[in-house]
Amino acid sequence: MRVITKVKEMQKVADELRKEGKIIGVVPTMGYLHEGHLSLIRIAKEKSDVVITTIFVNPLQFAPNEDYDKYPRDLERDVKLAQSAGCDIIFHPSVEEMYPENFLTYVEVEKLTKVLEGEFRPTHFRGVTTVVAKLFNITKPHIAVFGQKDAQQALIIKQMVRDLNFDIEIIVAPIVRESDGLAMSSRNVYLSESERKDATVLYQSLKLAEKLIEESERNSGVIISKMEELIKSKPTAKIDYIAIVDPNTLEKVENLSEGKEYLIALAVRIGSTRLIDNTLVKI
Ligand code: AMP
């Protein structure tokens, strides 16, 4: 497997692949790969001839008080894992390669970026869309795979692709979880042993919401307060938000209607580790 670190070289390789008629699939990541990432690589492999995994901890999507410096990094391990899942090329640029001096252009999706994560991380999605637009121009893919784990991000990327006419098919892959339900995340390594146990409360609260809905509860306020109660039973947990929204507009919904689908999304800090999770529920 090839590791490419330079933009020009990556673009040349992508051009050559396209000239040979190869379908290129890209999986953008920040590295420290886990089964969630590998599932995306496997899906990309099924749908394309050549899979490029990008590994770049993007400073632009971290606020100054966030975990950019301590974000886990291990390229050697990532190379082995990516290869085992069928990845052909890793694109792993430096920060200077992606953001040379005098970088002045940003991509910003409106409205969808202001709610949920956007309320707590106001500059985050501008960083995400800017780097993903650049990665699309660098790897020149036909398809790109993102995870439902970051449901809002996937929706925003789809919006950007539509609005800016990127000729790329966006595939959204299901959330991969640990055996106790915790959604896999590179950030799970920050959790202490007891925090790791408490962290399962995110999934448990989503399961509780699903159960309440199955038992015919239709009032979002009631569902959310029961989720809150469960989460607050863990001493290390602090809720940033719990929301029940339309999965296409991210607008909050007060009363759930038959035949519709809803996204239940939450962000909870377990100690100093901020975790997100979500589920899609069809009524
Ligand atoms: P990250 O490295 O955290 O930026 O994630 C890179 C991609 O992997 C994003 O599209 C995420 O949504 C996706 N991803 C992260 N964790 C999971 C998971 N547990 N299941 C499925 N996809 C995931």
Coordinates of C-alpha atoms and ligand atoms in Angstrom, one line a residue:
M1 CA 0.0 0.0 0.0
R2 CA 1.2 3.5 -0.8
V3 CA 1.3 6.4 1.6
I4 CA 1.2 9.8 -0.2
T5 CA 2.0 13.0 1.7
K6 CA 2.0 15.6 -1.1
V7 CA -1.0 17.2 -2.7
K8 CA 0.5 17.4 -6.2
E9 CA 1.5 13.7 -6.2
M10 CA -2.0 12.6 -4.9
Q11 CA -3.6 14.6 -7.7
K12 CA -1.3 13.1 -10.3
V13 CA -2.0 9.5 -9.1
A14 CA -5.8 10.2 -9.0
D15 CA -5.6 11.6 -12.6
E16 CA -3.8 8.5 -13.8
L17 CA -6.3 6.2 -12.1
R18 CA -9.2 8.1 -13.7
K19 CA -7.5 7.8 -17.1
E20 CA -7.3 4.0 -16.6
G21 CA -11.0 4.1 -16.0
K22 CA -10.8 3.2 -12.3
I23 CA -13.5 4.2 -9.9
I24 CA -12.0 6.0 -6.9
G25 CA -13.6 5.8 -3.5
V26 CA -12.4 8.0 -0.6
V27 CA -12.8 7.7 3.1
P28 CA -11.8 10.9 4.9
T29 CA -10.6 10.3 8.5
M30 CA -8.5 11.8 11.3
G31 CA -6.8 8.5 11.8
Y32 CA -6.3 6.4 14.9
L33 CA -8.5 3.9 13.0
H34 CA -11.0 1.6 14.6
E35 CA -13.6 -0.8 13.3
G36 CA -16.0 2.1 12.5
H37 CA -13.4 3.5 10.0
L38 CA -12.6 0.0 8.7
S39 CA -16.3 -0.6 7.9
L40 CA -16.2 2.6 5.8
I41 CA -13.1 1.4 3.9
R42 CA -14.8 -2.0 3.3
I43 CA -17.9 -0.3 1.9
A44 CA -15.7 1.9 -0.3
K45 CA -13.9 -1.1 -1.6
E46 CA -17.2 -2.8 -2.6
K47 CA -18.2 0.2 -4.6
S48 CA -14.9 1.3 -6.2
D49 CA -11.7 -0.1 -7.7
V50 CA -9.3 2.0 -5.7
V51 CA -9.8 3.1 -2.1
I52 CA -8.0 6.2 -0.8
T53 CA -8.1 6.7 3.0
T54 CA -7.2 10.2 4.0
I55 CA -5.6 10.6 7.5
F56 CA -5.4 14.2 8.6
V57 CA -6.1 15.7 12.0
N58 CA -7.5 18.9 10.7
P59 CA -6.6 21.9 12.9
L60 CA -9.4 24.0 11.3
Q61 CA -12.2 21.9 12.9
F62 CA -10.9 22.2 16.4
A63 CA -11.5 25.2 18.6
P64 CA -8.5 26.5 20.6
N65 CA -9.9 24.9 23.9
E66 CA -10.4 21.5 22.2
D67 CA -8.2 18.4 21.9
Y68 CA -6.2 19.0 18.7
D69 CA -2.9 18.6 20.4
K70 CA -3.7 15.5 22.3
Y71 CA -5.8 13.8 19.6
P72 CA -4.4 10.3 19.3
R73 CA -2.1 9.7 16.3
D74 CA -0.4 6.4 15.1
L75 CA 0.3 6.3 11.4
E76 CA 2.1 2.9 11.5
R77 CA -0.8 1.2 13.1
D78 CA -3.3 3.0 10.8
V79 CA -1.4 1.8 7.7
K80 CA -1.7 -1.8 8.8
L81 CA -5.3 -1.6 9.7
A82 CA -6.3 0.3 6.6
Q83 CA -4.5 -2.2 4.4
S84 CA -6.3 -5.2 6.2
A85 CA -9.6 -3.6 5.3
G86 CA -8.8 -3.2 1.6
C87 CA -7.4 0.3 1.4
D88 CA -5.0 0.9 -1.5
I89 CA -3.6 4.4 -0.9
I90 CA -3.3 6.5 2.3
F91 CA -3.2 10.3 1.8
H92 CA -1.5 11.7 4.9
P93 CA -0.5 15.3 4.3
S94 CA 1.1 17.7 6.8
V95 CA -0.7 20.8 8.1
E96 CA 1.7 23.0 6.1
E97 CA 0.8 21.0 2.9
M98 CA -2.9 21.5 3.5
Y99 CA -2.8 25.0 4.8
P100 CA 0.2 26.8 3.4
E101 CA 1.0 30.4 4.4
N102 CA -1.6 32.8 3.0
F103 CA -4.4 30.3 2.9
L104 CA -7.6 32.4 2.7
T105 CA -10.5 30.4 1.4
Y106 CA -13.2 28.6 3.5
V107 CA -16.3 26.6 2.6
E108 CA -19.3 27.3 4.8
V109 CA -22.7 25.6 4.7
E110 CA -25.3 27.8 6.3
K111 CA -28.2 26.9 8.6
L112 CA -27.5 23.2 9.1
T113 CA -24.2 24.1 10.8
K114 CA -25.8 26.4 13.4
V115 CA -27.7 23.8 15.4
L116 CA -26.8 20.7 17.6
E117 CA -23.0 20.4 17.3
G118 CA -22.9 23.9 15.8
E119 CA -24.2 25.5 18.9
F120 CA -21.4 24.0 21.0
R121 CA -18.7 24.1 18.3
P122 CA -19.4 27.2 16.2
T123 CA -16.4 27.0 14.0
H124 CA -16.3 23.2 13.7
F125 CA -18.3 22.6 10.5
R126 CA -16.5 25.3 8.6
G127 CA -13.3 23.4 9.2
V128 CA -14.9 20.2 8.2
T129 CA -16.4 21.4 4.9
T130 CA -13.2 23.3 4.0
V131 CA -11.0 20.3 4.5
V132 CA -13.4 17.8 2.8
A133 CA -13.8 20.1 -0.2
K134 CA -10.0 20.2 -0.4
L135 CA -9.7 16.5 0.0
F136 CA -12.2 16.0 -2.8
N137 CA -10.2 18.2 -5.1
I138 CA -7.0 16.4 -4.2
T139 CA -8.2 12.7 -4.3
K140 CA -10.7 13.2 -7.2
P141 CA -13.1 10.5 -6.0
H142 CA -16.3 9.1 -7.7
I143 CA -17.6 8.1 -4.3
A144 CA -17.0 9.1 -0.7
V145 CA -18.0 7.2 2.4
F146 CA -18.9 8.9 5.7
G147 CA -20.3 7.5 9.0
Q148 CA -23.8 7.9 10.4
K149 CA -22.0 8.3 13.7
D150 CA -21.5 12.0 12.7
A151 CA -25.0 12.3 11.3
Q152 CA -25.0 16.1 11.1
Q153 CA -21.6 16.1 9.4
A154 CA -22.9 13.6 6.8
L155 CA -25.9 15.8 6.1
I156 CA -23.8 18.9 5.8
I157 CA -21.4 17.2 3.4
K158 CA -24.3 16.1 1.2
Q159 CA -25.6 19.7 1.2
M160 CA -22.1 21.0 0.2
V161 CA -21.8 18.4 -2.6
R162 CA -25.2 19.4 -3.9
D163 CA -24.7 23.1 -3.6
L164 CA -21.1 23.2 -5.1
N165 CA -21.9 20.5 -7.8
F166 CA -19.2 18.1 -6.7
D167 CA -19.7 15.1 -9.0
I168 CA -19.3 12.6 -6.1
E169 CA -21.7 10.1 -4.7
I170 CA -21.9 10.3 -0.9
I171 CA -22.5 7.1 1.0
V172 CA -23.5 7.1 4.6
A173 CA -22.5 4.0 6.6
P174 CA -24.1 2.6 9.8
I175 CA -22.7 3.2 13.2
V176 CA -20.3 0.5 14.5
R177 CA -20.5 -0.1 18.2
E178 CA -18.6 -1.9 20.9
S179 CA -20.3 -5.0 22.3
D180 CA -21.9 -3.0 25.1
G181 CA -23.3 -0.4 22.7
L182 CA -20.7 2.4 23.0
A183 CA -20.2 3.9 19.5
M184 CA -16.6 3.4 18.4
S185 CA -14.6 6.6 18.4
S186 CA -10.9 7.5 18.4
R187 CA -11.7 9.6 21.5
N188 CA -12.8 6.6 23.5
V189 CA -9.1 6.1 24.4
Y190 CA -9.4 9.2 26.6
L191 CA -11.8 7.4 29.0
S192 CA -10.6 6.0 32.3
E193 CA -11.9 2.6 33.3
S194 CA -14.9 3.9 35.3
E195 CA -15.7 6.6 32.7
R196 CA -15.7 3.9 30.0
K197 CA -18.4 2.1 32.0
D198 CA -20.4 5.3 32.4
A199 CA -20.0 6.1 28.7
T200 CA -22.5 3.3 27.8
V201 CA -25.2 5.6 29.1
L202 CA -25.3 7.4 25.7
Y203 CA -26.4 4.2 23.9
Q204 CA -28.7 3.2 26.8
S205 CA -30.5 6.5 26.6
L206 CA -31.0 6.1 22.8
K207 CA -32.3 2.6 23.4
L208 CA -34.6 4.0 26.1
A209 CA -36.0 6.6 23.6
E210 CA -36.6 3.9 21.0
K211 CA -38.5 1.8 23.6
L212 CA -40.6 4.7 24.7
I213 CA -41.5 5.5 21.1
E214 CA -42.3 1.8 20.5
E215 CA -44.6 2.0 23.5
S216 CA -46.4 4.9 21.7
E217 CA -44.8 7.9 23.5
R218 CA -45.0 10.8 20.9
N219 CA -44.0 13.8 23.0
S220 CA -40.3 14.7 22.5
G221 CA -40.2 16.6 25.8
V222 CA -41.2 13.5 27.7
I223 CA -38.7 11.3 25.8
I224 CA -35.9 13.8 26.3
S225 CA -36.5 14.2 30.0
K226 CA -36.4 10.5 30.6
M227 CA -33.2 10.2 28.6
E228 CA -31.8 13.1 30.8
E229 CA -32.8 11.4 34.0
L230 CA -30.9 8.2 32.9
I231 CA -27.8 10.1 31.8
K232 CA -27.7 12.2 35.0
S233 CA -27.6 9.0 37.0
K234 CA -23.9 8.7 36.0
P235 CA -21.8 11.0 38.1
T236 CA -19.2 11.7 35.4
A237 CA -21.8 12.6 32.7
K238 CA -22.7 16.2 31.7
I239 CA -25.2 16.7 28.9
D240 CA -24.5 19.3 26.1
Y241 CA -27.7 18.5 24.3
I242 CA -30.3 15.9 23.5
A243 CA -32.5 16.6 20.5
I244 CA -35.2 15.0 18.4
V245 CA -35.1 16.5 15.0
D246 CA -36.1 16.0 11.3
P247 CA -33.2 14.1 9.8
N248 CA -33.1 16.3 6.7
T249 CA -33.5 19.7 8.1
L250 CA -32.3 19.2 11.7
E251 CA -35.3 21.2 12.9
K252 CA -36.6 20.2 16.4
V253 CA -39.8 18.3 16.5
E254 CA -42.2 18.6 19.5
N255 CA -44.7 15.8 18.6
L256 CA -43.8 12.8 16.5
S257 CA -46.1 11.7 13.7
E258 CA -46.8 8.3 12.2
G259 CA -45.0 7.3 9.0
K260 CA -42.1 9.8 9.6
E261 CA -38.4 9.3 10.5
Y262 CA -36.6 11.2 13.2
L263 CA -33.0 11.6 14.3
I264 CA -32.4 11.5 18.0
A265 CA -29.0 13.0 18.6
L266 CA -27.0 13.8 21.7
A267 CA -23.7 15.0 23.0
V268 CA -22.5 14.2 26.5
R269 CA -19.3 14.9 28.3
I270 CA -18.0 12.0 30.3
G271 CA -15.4 13.6 32.6
S272 CA -13.5 15.8 30.1
T273 CA -14.2 13.6 27.1
R274 CA -17.0 14.8 24.8
L275 CA -18.9 12.0 23.1
I276 CA -21.7 12.1 20.5
D277 CA -24.2 9.4 19.4
N278 CA -27.5 9.2 17.6
T279 CA -30.2 6.9 16.3
L280 CA -32.7 7.1 13.4
V281 CA -36.2 6.1 14.4
K282 CA -39.1 5.4 12.1
I283 CA -42.5 5.8 13.6
Ligands
AMP1 P1 -13.1 10.7 12.3 O1 -11.8 10.0 12.1 O2 -13.6 10.6 13.7 O3 -13.1 12.1 11.7 O4 -14.1 9.8 11.5 C1 -13.9 9.6 10.1 C2 -15.2 9.0 9.5 O5 -15.5 7.8 10.2 C3 -16.4 9.9 9.6 O6 -17.2 9.8 8.5 C4 -17.1 9.3 10.8 O7 -18.5 9.5 10.8 C5 -16.8 7.8 10.6 N1 -16.9 7.1 11.9 C6 -16.4 7.4 13.1 N2 -16.7 6.5 14.0 C7 -17.6 5.7 13.4 C8 -18.4 4.6 13.9 N3 -18.4 4.2 15.2 N4 -19.2 3.9 13.0 C9 -19.2 4.3 11.7 N5 -18.5 5.3 11.2 C10 -17.8 6.0 12.1

